[in-house]
Amino acid sequence: DAGVTQSPTHLIKTRGQQVTLRCSPKSGHDTVSWYQQALGQGPQFIFQYYEEEERQRGNFPDRFSGHQFPNYSSELNVNALLLGDSALYLCASSKTGGTEAFFGQGTRLTVV
Amino acid sequence: AQRVTQPEKLLSVFKGAPVELKCNYSYSGSPELFWYVQYSRQRLQLLLRHISRESIKGFTADLNKGETSFHLKKPFAQEEDSAMYYCALDLDGSSNTGKLIFGQGTTLQVKP
């Protein structure tokens, strides 16, 4: 089991563009959560997906959206990129009734 | 409002010295708290959870509801403990559903 995998590992985009980040959960996990980690800060919860629906959302604008597929993998989309969106984006997967969320290595997004 | 505060950005100790990483929280219900660790070039991983009352790698953490604290302690620090430590609170108040609020993190540096 490769654990939680995220792609790509690094990405450079221009202001105003759109970006899609991908996450494959750990085998057997059905829930995916996304986090944004700015430099020097702790991860901030963006939203969580379960059964292909957004279950809960943190304090992020509608420019941030997501999707979960029937195989439980997930995408994070960010529209109209701002310089302040530059961060490490982390994906975490968990199992309903489980006791631990497992994190991926993250995608480093740089907006120029 | 739900919040996790780690007042120290950096804690530097000598090998063999005791360690205490501070964490305070704000939560209206019954909190579920965790410590996550990130070693150099590795992904974020769960160190311990308060509900388990366990000791992992010599670390323990006690929930003090009166002081709203969940400090991480180890009696004798080892060089391999050097890492970034994050205190986290589950938004659902349940066992690590993946919806977490993180503190800003404390870098622990153990000097030889």
JSON list of C-alpha atoms in Angstrom, two decimals:
[
{"chain": "A", "resi": 1, "resn": "ASP", "atom": "CA", "xyz": [0.00, 0.00, 0.00]},
{"chain": "A", "resi": 2, "resn": "ALA", "atom": "CA", "xyz": [1.56, 3.27, -1.16]},
{"chain": "A", "resi": 3, "resn": "GLY", "atom": "CA", "xyz": [-0.41, 5.23, 1.39]},
{"chain": "A", "resi": 4, "resn": "VAL", "atom": "CA", "xyz": [-1.89, 8.58, 0.41]},
{"chain": "A", "resi": 5, "resn": "THR", "atom": "CA", "xyz": [-0.49, 9.81, -2.89]},
{"chain": "A", "resi": 6, "resn": "GLN", "atom": "CA", "xyz": [-0.73, 13.32, -4.31]},
{"chain": "A", "resi": 7, "resn": "SER", "atom": "CA", "xyz": [0.08, 14.70, -7.73]},
{"chain": "A", "resi": 8, "resn": "PRO", "atom": "CA", "xyz": [1.80, 16.70, -8.93]},
{"chain": "A", "resi": 9, "resn": "THR", "atom": "CA", "xyz": [4.51, 17.28, -6.32]},
{"chain": "A", "resi": 10, "resn": "HIS", "atom": "CA", "xyz": [5.28, 20.80, -7.52]},
{"chain": "A", "resi": 11, "resn": "LEU", "atom": "CA", "xyz": [3.39, 23.27, -9.67]},
{"chain": "A", "resi": 12, "resn": "ILE", "atom": "CA", "xyz": [3.92, 26.84, -10.85]},
{"chain": "A", "resi": 13, "resn": "LYS", "atom": "CA", "xyz": [0.95, 28.87, -12.05]},
{"chain": "A", "resi": 14, "resn": "THR", "atom": "CA", "xyz": [0.27, 32.46, -13.01]},
{"chain": "A", "resi": 15, "resn": "ARG", "atom": "CA", "xyz": [-2.17, 34.75, -11.22]},
{"chain": "A", "resi": 16, "resn": "GLY", "atom": "CA", "xyz": [-5.70, 34.35, -12.55]},
{"chain": "A", "resi": 17, "resn": "GLN", "atom": "CA", "xyz": [-5.16, 30.80, -13.76]},
{"chain": "A", "resi": 18, "resn": "GLN", "atom": "CA", "xyz": [-6.91, 27.71, -12.51]},
{"chain": "A", "resi": 19, "resn": "VAL", "atom": "CA", "xyz": [-5.28, 24.62, -10.97]},
{"chain": "A", "resi": 20, "resn": "THR", "atom": "CA", "xyz": [-6.32, 21.04, -10.20]},
{"chain": "A", "resi": 21, "resn": "LEU", "atom": "CA", "xyz": [-4.57, 18.95, -7.58]},
{"chain": "A", "resi": 22, "resn": "ARG", "atom": "CA", "xyz": [-5.14, 15.21, -7.17]},
{"chain": "A", "resi": 23, "resn": "CYS", "atom": "CA", "xyz": [-5.20, 12.80, -4.26]},
{"chain": "A", "resi": 24, "resn": "SER", "atom": "CA", "xyz": [-5.48, 9.03, -4.02]},
{"chain": "A", "resi": 25, "resn": "PRO", "atom": "CA", "xyz": [-6.43, 7.84, -0.55]},
{"chain": "A", "resi": 26, "resn": "LYS", "atom": "CA", "xyz": [-4.90, 5.00, 1.37]},
{"chain": "A", "resi": 27, "resn": "SER", "atom": "CA", "xyz": [-6.35, 1.62, 0.46]},
{"chain": "A", "resi": 28, "resn": "GLY", "atom": "CA", "xyz": [-9.60, 1.00, 2.34]},
{"chain": "A", "resi": 29, "resn": "HIS", "atom": "CA", "xyz": [-10.19, 4.67, 3.13]},
{"chain": "A", "resi": 30, "resn": "ASP", "atom": "CA", "xyz": [-13.37, 6.40, 1.98]},
{"chain": "A", "resi": 31, "resn": "THR", "atom": "CA", "xyz": [-12.93, 9.97, 3.25]},
{"chain": "A", "resi": 32, "resn": "VAL", "atom": "CA", "xyz": [-10.60, 12.65, 1.92]},
{"chain": "A", "resi": 33, "resn": "SER", "atom": "CA", "xyz": [-9.77, 15.97, 3.56]},
{"chain": "A", "resi": 34, "resn": "TRP", "atom": "CA", "xyz": [-7.80, 18.84, 2.04]},
{"chain": "A", "resi": 35, "resn": "TYR", "atom": "CA", "xyz": [-5.55, 21.30, 3.85]},
{"chain": "A", "resi": 36, "resn": "GLN", "atom": "CA", "xyz": [-3.60, 24.41, 2.91]},
{"chain": "A", "resi": 37, "resn": "GLN", "atom": "CA", "xyz": [-0.28, 24.97, 4.65]},
{"chain": "A", "resi": 38, "resn": "ALA", "atom": "CA", "xyz": [1.31, 28.37, 4.16]},
{"chain": "A", "resi": 39, "resn": "LEU", "atom": "CA", "xyz": [5.00, 28.77, 4.94]},
{"chain": "A", "resi": 40, "resn": "GLY", "atom": "CA", "xyz": [5.64, 28.73, 8.66]},
{"chain": "A", "resi": 41, "resn": "GLN", "atom": "CA", "xyz": [2.03, 27.91, 9.52]},
{"chain": "A", "resi": 42, "resn": "GLY", "atom": "CA", "xyz": [0.13, 24.82, 10.51]},
{"chain": "A", "resi": 43, "resn": "PRO", "atom": "CA", "xyz": [-2.19, 23.13, 8.02]},
{"chain": "A", "resi": 44, "resn": "GLN", "atom": "CA", "xyz": [-5.61, 24.81, 7.60]},
{"chain": "A", "resi": 45, "resn": "PHE", "atom": "CA", "xyz": [-8.67, 22.69, 6.87]},
{"chain": "A", "resi": 46, "resn": "ILE", "atom": "CA", "xyz": [-10.24, 23.47, 3.47]},
{"chain": "A", "resi": 47, "resn": "PHE", "atom": "CA", "xyz": [-12.95, 20.81, 3.14]},
{"chain": "A", "resi": 48, "resn": "GLN", "atom": "CA", "xyz": [-13.73, 17.11, 3.42]},
{"chain": "A", "resi": 49, "resn": "TYR", "atom": "CA", "xyz": [-15.32, 14.71, 0.97]},
{"chain": "A", "resi": 50, "resn": "TYR", "atom": "CA", "xyz": [-17.27, 11.56, 1.74]},
{"chain": "A", "resi": 51, "resn": "GLU", "atom": "CA", "xyz": [-19.54, 9.57, -0.58]},
{"chain": "A", "resi": 52, "resn": "GLU", "atom": "CA", "xyz": [-18.71, 12.05, -3.34]},
{"chain": "A", "resi": 53, "resn": "GLU", "atom": "CA", "xyz": [-20.16, 14.97, -1.40]},
{"chain": "A", "resi": 54, "resn": "GLU", "atom": "CA", "xyz": [-18.56, 17.88, 0.43]},
{"chain": "A", "resi": 55, "resn": "ARG", "atom": "CA", "xyz": [-19.27, 17.14, 4.07]},
{"chain": "A", "resi": 56, "resn": "GLN", "atom": "CA", "xyz": [-17.75, 20.11, 5.85]},
{"chain": "A", "resi": 57, "resn": "ARG", "atom": "CA", "xyz": [-15.90, 23.24, 4.81]},
{"chain": "A", "resi": 58, "resn": "GLY", "atom": "CA", "xyz": [-13.39, 25.47, 6.47]},
{"chain": "A", "resi": 59, "resn": "ASN", "atom": "CA", "xyz": [-13.06, 29.23, 6.03]},
{"chain": "A", "resi": 60, "resn": "PHE", "atom": "CA", "xyz": [-12.11, 29.27, 2.35]},
{"chain": "A", "resi": 61, "resn": "PRO", "atom": "CA", "xyz": [-13.77, 31.15, -0.54]},
{"chain": "A", "resi": 62, "resn": "ASP", "atom": "CA", "xyz": [-15.80, 29.51, -3.28]},
{"chain": "A", "resi": 63, "resn": "ARG", "atom": "CA", "xyz": [-12.76, 29.71, -5.57]},
{"chain": "A", "resi": 64, "resn": "PHE", "atom": "CA", "xyz": [-11.76, 26.52, -3.79]},
{"chain": "A", "resi": 65, "resn": "SER", "atom": "CA", "xyz": [-13.83, 23.56, -4.90]},
{"chain": "A", "resi": 66, "resn": "GLY", "atom": "CA", "xyz": [-13.43, 19.85, -4.96]},
{"chain": "A", "resi": 67, "resn": "HIS", "atom": "CA", "xyz": [-14.68, 16.55, -6.15]},
{"chain": "A", "resi": 68, "resn": "GLN", "atom": "CA", "xyz": [-14.59, 12.95, -5.04]},
{"chain": "A", "resi": 69, "resn": "PHE", "atom": "CA", "xyz": [-14.83, 10.07, -7.47]},
{"chain": "A", "resi": 70, "resn": "PRO", "atom": "CA", "xyz": [-16.48, 6.65, -6.98]},
{"chain": "A", "resi": 71, "resn": "ASN", "atom": "CA", "xyz": [-13.04, 5.13, -6.31]},
{"chain": "A", "resi": 72, "resn": "TYR", "atom": "CA", "xyz": [-12.66, 7.64, -3.42]},
{"chain": "A", "resi": 73, "resn": "SER", "atom": "CA", "xyz": [-9.90, 9.63, -5.09]},
{"chain": "A", "resi": 74, "resn": "SER", "atom": "CA", "xyz": [-10.32, 13.37, -4.97]},
{"chain": "A", "resi": 75, "resn": "GLU", "atom": "CA", "xyz": [-9.45, 16.61, -6.72]},
{"chain": "A", "resi": 76, "resn": "LEU", "atom": "CA", "xyz": [-8.99, 20.10, -5.38]},
{"chain": "A", "resi": 77, "resn": "ASN", "atom": "CA", "xyz": [-9.64, 22.93, -7.82]},
{"chain": "A", "resi": 78, "resn": "VAL", "atom": "CA", "xyz": [-8.67, 26.53, -7.27]},
{"chain": "A", "resi": 79, "resn": "ASN", "atom": "CA", "xyz": [-9.92, 29.20, -9.68]},
{"chain": "A", "resi": 80, "resn": "ALA", "atom": "CA", "xyz": [-8.67, 32.74, -10.26]},
{"chain": "A", "resi": 81, "resn": "LEU", "atom": "CA", "xyz": [-5.39, 32.08, -8.48]},
{"chain": "A", "resi": 82, "resn": "LEU", "atom": "CA", "xyz": [-3.96, 34.76, -6.22]},
{"chain": "A", "resi": 83, "resn": "LEU", "atom": "CA", "xyz": [-0.38, 35.16, -5.07]},
{"chain": "A", "resi": 84, "resn": "GLY", "atom": "CA", "xyz": [-1.62, 34.30, -1.57]},
{"chain": "A", "resi": 85, "resn": "ASP", "atom": "CA", "xyz": [-2.70, 30.86, -2.74]},
{"chain": "A", "resi": 86, "resn": "SER", "atom": "CA", "xyz": [0.95, 29.85, -2.87]},
{"chain": "A", "resi": 87, "resn": "ALA", "atom": "CA", "xyz": [1.25, 27.08, -0.28]},
{"chain": "A", "resi": 88, "resn": "LEU", "atom": "CA", "xyz": [1.68, 23.38, 0.32]},
{"chain": "A", "resi": 89, "resn": "TYR", "atom": "CA", "xyz": [-1.62, 21.59, -0.23]},
{"chain": "A", "resi": 90, "resn": "LEU", "atom": "CA", "xyz": [-2.06, 18.45, 1.83]},
{"chain": "A", "resi": 91, "resn": "CYS", "atom": "CA", "xyz": [-4.52, 15.65, 1.39]},
{"chain": "A", "resi": 92, "resn": "ALA", "atom": "CA", "xyz": [-5.48, 13.34, 4.25]},
{"chain": "A", "resi": 93, "resn": "SER", "atom": "CA", "xyz": [-7.53, 10.17, 4.06]},
{"chain": "A", "resi": 94, "resn": "SER", "atom": "CA", "xyz": [-9.42, 8.33, 6.75]},
{"chain": "A", "resi": 95, "resn": "LYS", "atom": "CA", "xyz": [-11.89, 5.50, 7.13]},
{"chain": "A", "resi": 96, "resn": "THR", "atom": "CA", "xyz": [-15.39, 5.93, 8.50]},
{"chain": "A", "resi": 97, "resn": "GLY", "atom": "CA", "xyz": [-15.21, 4.86, 12.13]},
{"chain": "A", "resi": 98, "resn": "GLY", "atom": "CA", "xyz": [-11.44, 4.89, 11.99]},
{"chain": "A", "resi": 99, "resn": "THR", "atom": "CA", "xyz": [-9.17, 6.60, 14.44]},
{"chain": "A", "resi": 100, "resn": "GLU", "atom": "CA", "xyz": [-6.43, 8.10, 12.30]},
{"chain": "A", "resi": 101, "resn": "ALA", "atom": "CA", "xyz": [-6.11, 10.42, 9.33]},
{"chain": "A", "resi": 102, "resn": "PHE", "atom": "CA", "xyz": [-3.13, 9.68, 7.07]},
{"chain": "A", "resi": 103, "resn": "PHE", "atom": "CA", "xyz": [-1.45, 12.49, 5.16]},
{"chain": "A", "resi": 104, "resn": "GLY", "atom": "CA", "xyz": [0.10, 12.65, 1.74]},
{"chain": "A", "resi": 105, "resn": "GLN", "atom": "CA", "xyz": [3.39, 14.35, 0.94]},
{"chain": "A", "resi": 106, "resn": "GLY", "atom": "CA", "xyz": [1.61, 17.38, -0.44]},
{"chain": "A", "resi": 107, "resn": "THR", "atom": "CA", "xyz": [1.65, 19.48, -3.60]},
{"chain": "A", "resi": 108, "resn": "ARG", "atom": "CA", "xyz": [3.73, 22.66, -3.51]},
{"chain": "A", "resi": 109, "resn": "LEU", "atom": "CA", "xyz": [1.84, 25.35, -5.48]},
{"chain": "A", "resi": 110, "resn": "THR", "atom": "CA", "xyz": [3.62, 28.55, -6.41]},
{"chain": "A", "resi": 111, "resn": "VAL", "atom": "CA", "xyz": [1.61, 31.39, -7.95]},
{"chain": "A", "resi": 112, "resn": "VAL", "atom": "CA", "xyz": [3.64, 34.04, -9.78]},
{"chain": "B", "resi": 1, "resn": "ALA", "atom": "CA", "xyz": [-14.27, 29.88, 18.29]},
{"chain": "B", "resi": 2, "resn": "GLN", "atom": "CA", "xyz": [-12.27, 26.70, 17.95]},
{"chain": "B", "resi": 3, "resn": "ARG", "atom": "CA", "xyz": [-8.56, 27.36, 18.16]},
{"chain": "B", "resi": 4, "resn": "VAL", "atom": "CA", "xyz": [-5.27, 25.61, 18.89]},
{"chain": "B", "resi": 5, "resn": "THR", "atom": "CA", "xyz": [-2.31, 27.63, 20.13]},
{"chain": "B", "resi": 6, "resn": "GLN", "atom": "CA", "xyz": [1.29, 26.53, 20.29]},
{"chain": "B", "resi": 7, "resn": "PRO", "atom": "CA", "xyz": [3.12, 29.48, 21.84]},
{"chain": "B", "resi": 8, "resn": "GLU", "atom": "CA", "xyz": [6.67, 28.41, 20.99]},
{"chain": "B", "resi": 9, "resn": "LYS", "atom": "CA", "xyz": [7.90, 28.36, 17.39]},
{"chain": "B", "resi": 10, "resn": "LEU", "atom": "CA", "xyz": [11.21, 26.82, 18.40]},
{"chain": "B", "resi": 11, "resn": "LEU", "atom": "CA", "xyz": [12.30, 24.76, 21.38]},
{"chain": "B", "resi": 12, "resn": "SER", "atom": "CA", "xyz": [15.96, 23.91, 21.64]},
{"chain": "B", "resi": 13, "resn": "VAL", "atom": "CA", "xyz": [17.24, 21.44, 24.26]},
{"chain": "B", "resi": 14, "resn": "PHE", "atom": "CA", "xyz": [20.28, 19.26, 24.84]},
{"chain": "B", "resi": 15, "resn": "LYS", "atom": "CA", "xyz": [20.15, 15.49, 24.49]},
{"chain": "B", "resi": 16, "resn": "GLY", "atom": "CA", "xyz": [18.96, 13.91, 27.72]},
{"chain": "B", "resi": 17, "resn": "ALA", "atom": "CA", "xyz": [17.10, 17.02, 28.89]},
{"chain": "B", "resi": 18, "resn": "PRO", "atom": "CA", "xyz": [13.35, 16.98, 29.54]},
{"chain": "B", "resi": 19, "resn": "VAL", "atom": "CA", "xyz": [11.05, 18.34, 26.87]},
{"chain": "B", "resi": 20, "resn": "GLU", "atom": "CA", "xyz": [7.66, 19.99, 27.12]},
{"chain": "B", "resi": 21, "resn": "LEU", "atom": "CA", "xyz": [5.90, 21.26, 24.00]},
{"chain": "B", "resi": 22, "resn": "LYS", "atom": "CA", "xyz": [2.98, 23.47, 24.93]},
{"chain": "B", "resi": 23, "resn": "CYS", "atom": "CA", "xyz": [-0.49, 23.33, 23.42]},
{"chain": "B", "resi": 24, "resn": "ASN", "atom": "CA", "xyz": [-3.60, 25.21, 24.47]},
{"chain": "B", "resi": 25, "resn": "TYR", "atom": "CA", "xyz": [-7.01, 24.88, 22.87]},
{"chain": "B", "resi": 26, "resn": "SER", "atom": "CA", "xyz": [-10.36, 26.60, 22.71]},
{"chain": "B", "resi": 27, "resn": "TYR", "atom": "CA", "xyz": [-13.37, 24.34, 22.09]},
{"chain": "B", "resi": 28, "resn": "SER", "atom": "CA", "xyz": [-16.90, 24.45, 23.41]},
{"chain": "B", "resi": 29, "resn": "GLY", "atom": "CA", "xyz": [-17.51, 20.71, 23.56]},
{"chain": "B", "resi": 30, "resn": "SER", "atom": "CA", "xyz": [-15.52, 17.72, 24.73]},
{"chain": "B", "resi": 31, "resn": "PRO", "atom": "CA", "xyz": [-12.26, 17.93, 22.76]},
{"chain": "B", "resi": 32, "resn": "GLU", "atom": "CA", "xyz": [-10.46, 15.21, 20.88]},
{"chain": "B", "resi": 33, "resn": "LEU", "atom": "CA", "xyz": [-6.80, 16.19, 20.71]},
{"chain": "B", "resi": 34, "resn": "PHE", "atom": "CA", "xyz": [-3.80, 14.83, 18.88]},
{"chain": "B", "resi": 35, "resn": "TRP", "atom": "CA", "xyz": [-0.12, 15.42, 18.40]},
{"chain": "B", "resi": 36, "resn": "TYR", "atom": "CA", "xyz": [1.28, 15.08, 14.88]},
{"chain": "B", "resi": 37, "resn": "VAL", "atom": "CA", "xyz": [4.97, 15.02, 14.01]},
{"chain": "B", "resi": 38, "resn": "GLN", "atom": "CA", "xyz": [6.82, 15.80, 10.82]},
{"chain": "B", "resi": 39, "resn": "TYR", "atom": "CA", "xyz": [10.41, 14.59, 10.56]},
{"chain": "B", "resi": 40, "resn": "SER", "atom": "CA", "xyz": [12.70, 16.15, 7.97]},
{"chain": "B", "resi": 41, "resn": "ARG", "atom": "CA", "xyz": [11.52, 15.33, 4.43]},
{"chain": "B", "resi": 42, "resn": "GLN", "atom": "CA", "xyz": [8.77, 13.05, 5.68]},
{"chain": "B", "resi": 43, "resn": "ARG", "atom": "CA", "xyz": [5.03, 13.42, 5.68]},
{"chain": "B", "resi": 44, "resn": "LEU", "atom": "CA", "xyz": [2.93, 14.50, 8.63]},
{"chain": "B", "resi": 45, "resn": "GLN", "atom": "CA", "xyz": [2.14, 11.53, 10.85]},
{"chain": "B", "resi": 46, "resn": "LEU", "atom": "CA", "xyz": [0.15, 10.91, 13.98]},
{"chain": "B", "resi": 47, "resn": "LEU", "atom": "CA", "xyz": [2.26, 10.69, 17.14]},
{"chain": "B", "resi": 48, "resn": "LEU", "atom": "CA", "xyz": [-0.40, 10.17, 19.75]},
{"chain": "B", "resi": 49, "resn": "ARG", "atom": "CA", "xyz": [-4.02, 10.90, 20.65]},
{"chain": "B", "resi": 50, "resn": "HIS", "atom": "CA", "xyz": [-5.28, 11.86, 24.07]},
{"chain": "B", "resi": 51, "resn": "ILE", "atom": "CA", "xyz": [-8.05, 9.30, 24.17]},
{"chain": "B", "resi": 52, "resn": "SER", "atom": "CA", "xyz": [-5.58, 6.42, 23.96]},
{"chain": "B", "resi": 53, "resn": "ARG", "atom": "CA", "xyz": [-3.56, 7.59, 26.94]},
{"chain": "B", "resi": 54, "resn": "GLU", "atom": "CA", "xyz": [-0.58, 5.98, 25.29]},
{"chain": "B", "resi": 55, "resn": "SER", "atom": "CA", "xyz": [3.14, 6.65, 25.30]},
{"chain": "B", "resi": 56, "resn": "ILE", "atom": "CA", "xyz": [4.78, 6.71, 21.89]},
{"chain": "B", "resi": 57, "resn": "LYS", "atom": "CA", "xyz": [8.56, 6.98, 21.51]},
{"chain": "B", "resi": 58, "resn": "GLY", "atom": "CA", "xyz": [8.67, 8.03, 25.16]},
{"chain": "B", "resi": 59, "resn": "PHE", "atom": "CA", "xyz": [6.25, 10.93, 24.61]},
{"chain": "B", "resi": 60, "resn": "THR", "atom": "CA", "xyz": [3.10, 11.42, 26.67]},
{"chain": "B", "resi": 61, "resn": "ALA", "atom": "CA", "xyz": [0.42, 14.10, 26.67]},
{"chain": "B", "resi": 62, "resn": "ASP", "atom": "CA", "xyz": [-2.24, 14.73, 29.28]},
{"chain": "B", "resi": 63, "resn": "LEU", "atom": "CA", "xyz": [-5.45, 16.58, 28.62]},
{"chain": "B", "resi": 64, "resn": "ASN", "atom": "CA", "xyz": [-6.08, 19.23, 31.28]},
{"chain": "B", "resi": 65, "resn": "LYS", "atom": "CA", "xyz": [-9.61, 20.51, 30.75]},
{"chain": "B", "resi": 66, "resn": "GLY", "atom": "CA", "xyz": [-9.31, 23.08, 33.52]},
{"chain": "B", "resi": 67, "resn": "GLU", "atom": "CA", "xyz": [-6.32, 24.73, 31.87]},
{"chain": "B", "resi": 68, "resn": "THR", "atom": "CA", "xyz": [-7.48, 23.77, 28.33]},
{"chain": "B", "resi": 69, "resn": "SER", "atom": "CA", "xyz": [-4.05, 22.37, 27.65]},
{"chain": "B", "resi": 70, "resn": "PHE", "atom": "CA", "xyz": [-2.58, 19.27, 26.03]},
{"chain": "B", "resi": 71, "resn": "HIS", "atom": "CA", "xyz": [1.17, 19.61, 26.51]},
{"chain": "B", "resi": 72, "resn": "LEU", "atom": "CA", "xyz": [3.53, 17.01, 25.03]},
{"chain": "B", "resi": 73, "resn": "LYS", "atom": "CA", "xyz": [6.27, 15.75, 27.33]},
{"chain": "B", "resi": 74, "resn": "LYS", "atom": "CA", "xyz": [9.29, 13.51, 27.24]},
{"chain": "B", "resi": 75, "resn": "PRO", "atom": "CA", "xyz": [11.63, 13.03, 30.19]},
{"chain": "B", "resi": 76, "resn": "PHE", "atom": "CA", "xyz": [14.82, 12.54, 28.19]},
{"chain": "B", "resi": 77, "resn": "ALA", "atom": "CA", "xyz": [15.12, 14.01, 24.70]},
{"chain": "B", "resi": 78, "resn": "GLN", "atom": "CA", "xyz": [16.98, 12.14, 21.95]},
{"chain": "B", "resi": 79, "resn": "GLU", "atom": "CA", "xyz": [18.55, 13.64, 18.83]},
{"chain": "B", "resi": 80, "resn": "GLU", "atom": "CA", "xyz": [16.12, 11.67, 16.66]},
{"chain": "B", "resi": 81, "resn": "ASP", "atom": "CA", "xyz": [13.25, 13.59, 18.29]},
{"chain": "B", "resi": 82, "resn": "SER", "atom": "CA", "xyz": [14.25, 16.69, 16.33]},
{"chain": "B", "resi": 83, "resn": "ALA", "atom": "CA", "xyz": [11.23, 17.49, 14.15]},
{"chain": "B", "resi": 84, "resn": "MET", "atom": "CA", "xyz": [8.23, 19.78, 13.75]},
{"chain": "B", "resi": 85, "resn": "TYR", "atom": "CA", "xyz": [5.39, 19.01, 16.16]},
{"chain": "B", "resi": 86, "resn": "TYR", "atom": "CA", "xyz": [1.77, 20.03, 15.64]},
{"chain": "B", "resi": 87, "resn": "CYS", "atom": "CA", "xyz": [-1.05, 19.92, 18.14]},
{"chain": "B", "resi": 88, "resn": "ALA", "atom": "CA", "xyz": [-4.44, 19.30, 16.52]},
{"chain": "B", "resi": 89, "resn": "LEU", "atom": "CA", "xyz": [-8.11, 19.34, 17.55]},
{"chain": "B", "resi": 90, "resn": "ASP", "atom": "CA", "xyz": [-10.80, 17.32, 15.77]},
{"chain": "B", "resi": 91, "resn": "LEU", "atom": "CA", "xyz": [-13.57, 19.64, 14.58]},
{"chain": "B", "resi": 92, "resn": "ASP", "atom": "CA", "xyz": [-16.17, 16.96, 15.07]},
{"chain": "B", "resi": 93, "resn": "GLY", "atom": "CA", "xyz": [-15.15, 16.22, 18.62]},
{"chain": "B", "resi": 94, "resn": "SER", "atom": "CA", "xyz": [-14.75, 12.60, 17.63]},
{"chain": "B", "resi": 95, "resn": "SER", "atom": "CA", "xyz": [-11.88, 10.28, 16.95]},
{"chain": "B", "resi": 96, "resn": "ASN", "atom": "CA", "xyz": [-9.84, 11.81, 14.15]},
{"chain": "B", "resi": 97, "resn": "THR", "atom": "CA", "xyz": [-12.28, 12.05, 11.32]},
{"chain": "B", "resi": 98, "resn": "GLY", "atom": "CA", "xyz": [-9.74, 14.06, 9.35]},
{"chain": "B", "resi": 99, "resn": "LYS", "atom": "CA", "xyz": [-11.36, 17.44, 10.06]},
{"chain": "B", "resi": 100, "resn": "LEU", "atom": "CA", "xyz": [-8.61, 18.92, 12.15]},
{"chain": "B", "resi": 101, "resn": "ILE", "atom": "CA", "xyz": [-7.59, 22.34, 13.44]},
{"chain": "B", "resi": 102, "resn": "PHE", "atom": "CA", "xyz": [-3.83, 22.57, 13.77]},
{"chain": "B", "resi": 103, "resn": "GLY", "atom": "CA", "xyz": [-1.65, 24.83, 15.83]},
{"chain": "B", "resi": 104, "resn": "GLN", "atom": "CA", "xyz": [1.17, 26.71, 14.18]},
{"chain": "B", "resi": 105, "resn": "GLY", "atom": "CA", "xyz": [3.69, 24.08, 15.12]},
{"chain": "B", "resi": 106, "resn": "THR", "atom": "CA", "xyz": [6.80, 23.95, 17.28]},
{"chain": "B", "resi": 107, "resn": "THR", "atom": "CA", "xyz": [10.20, 22.98, 15.94]},
{"chain": "B", "resi": 108, "resn": "LEU", "atom": "CA", "xyz": [12.02, 20.81, 18.44]},
{"chain": "B", "resi": 109, "resn": "GLN", "atom": "CA", "xyz": [15.78, 20.90, 18.09]},
{"chain": "B", "resi": 110, "resn": "VAL", "atom": "CA", "xyz": [17.73, 18.40, 20.21]},
{"chain": "B", "resi": 111, "resn": "LYS", "atom": "CA", "xyz": [21.41, 19.26, 20.37]},
{"chain": "B", "resi": 112, "resn": "PRO", "atom": "CA", "xyz": [24.09, 16.61, 21.02]}
]
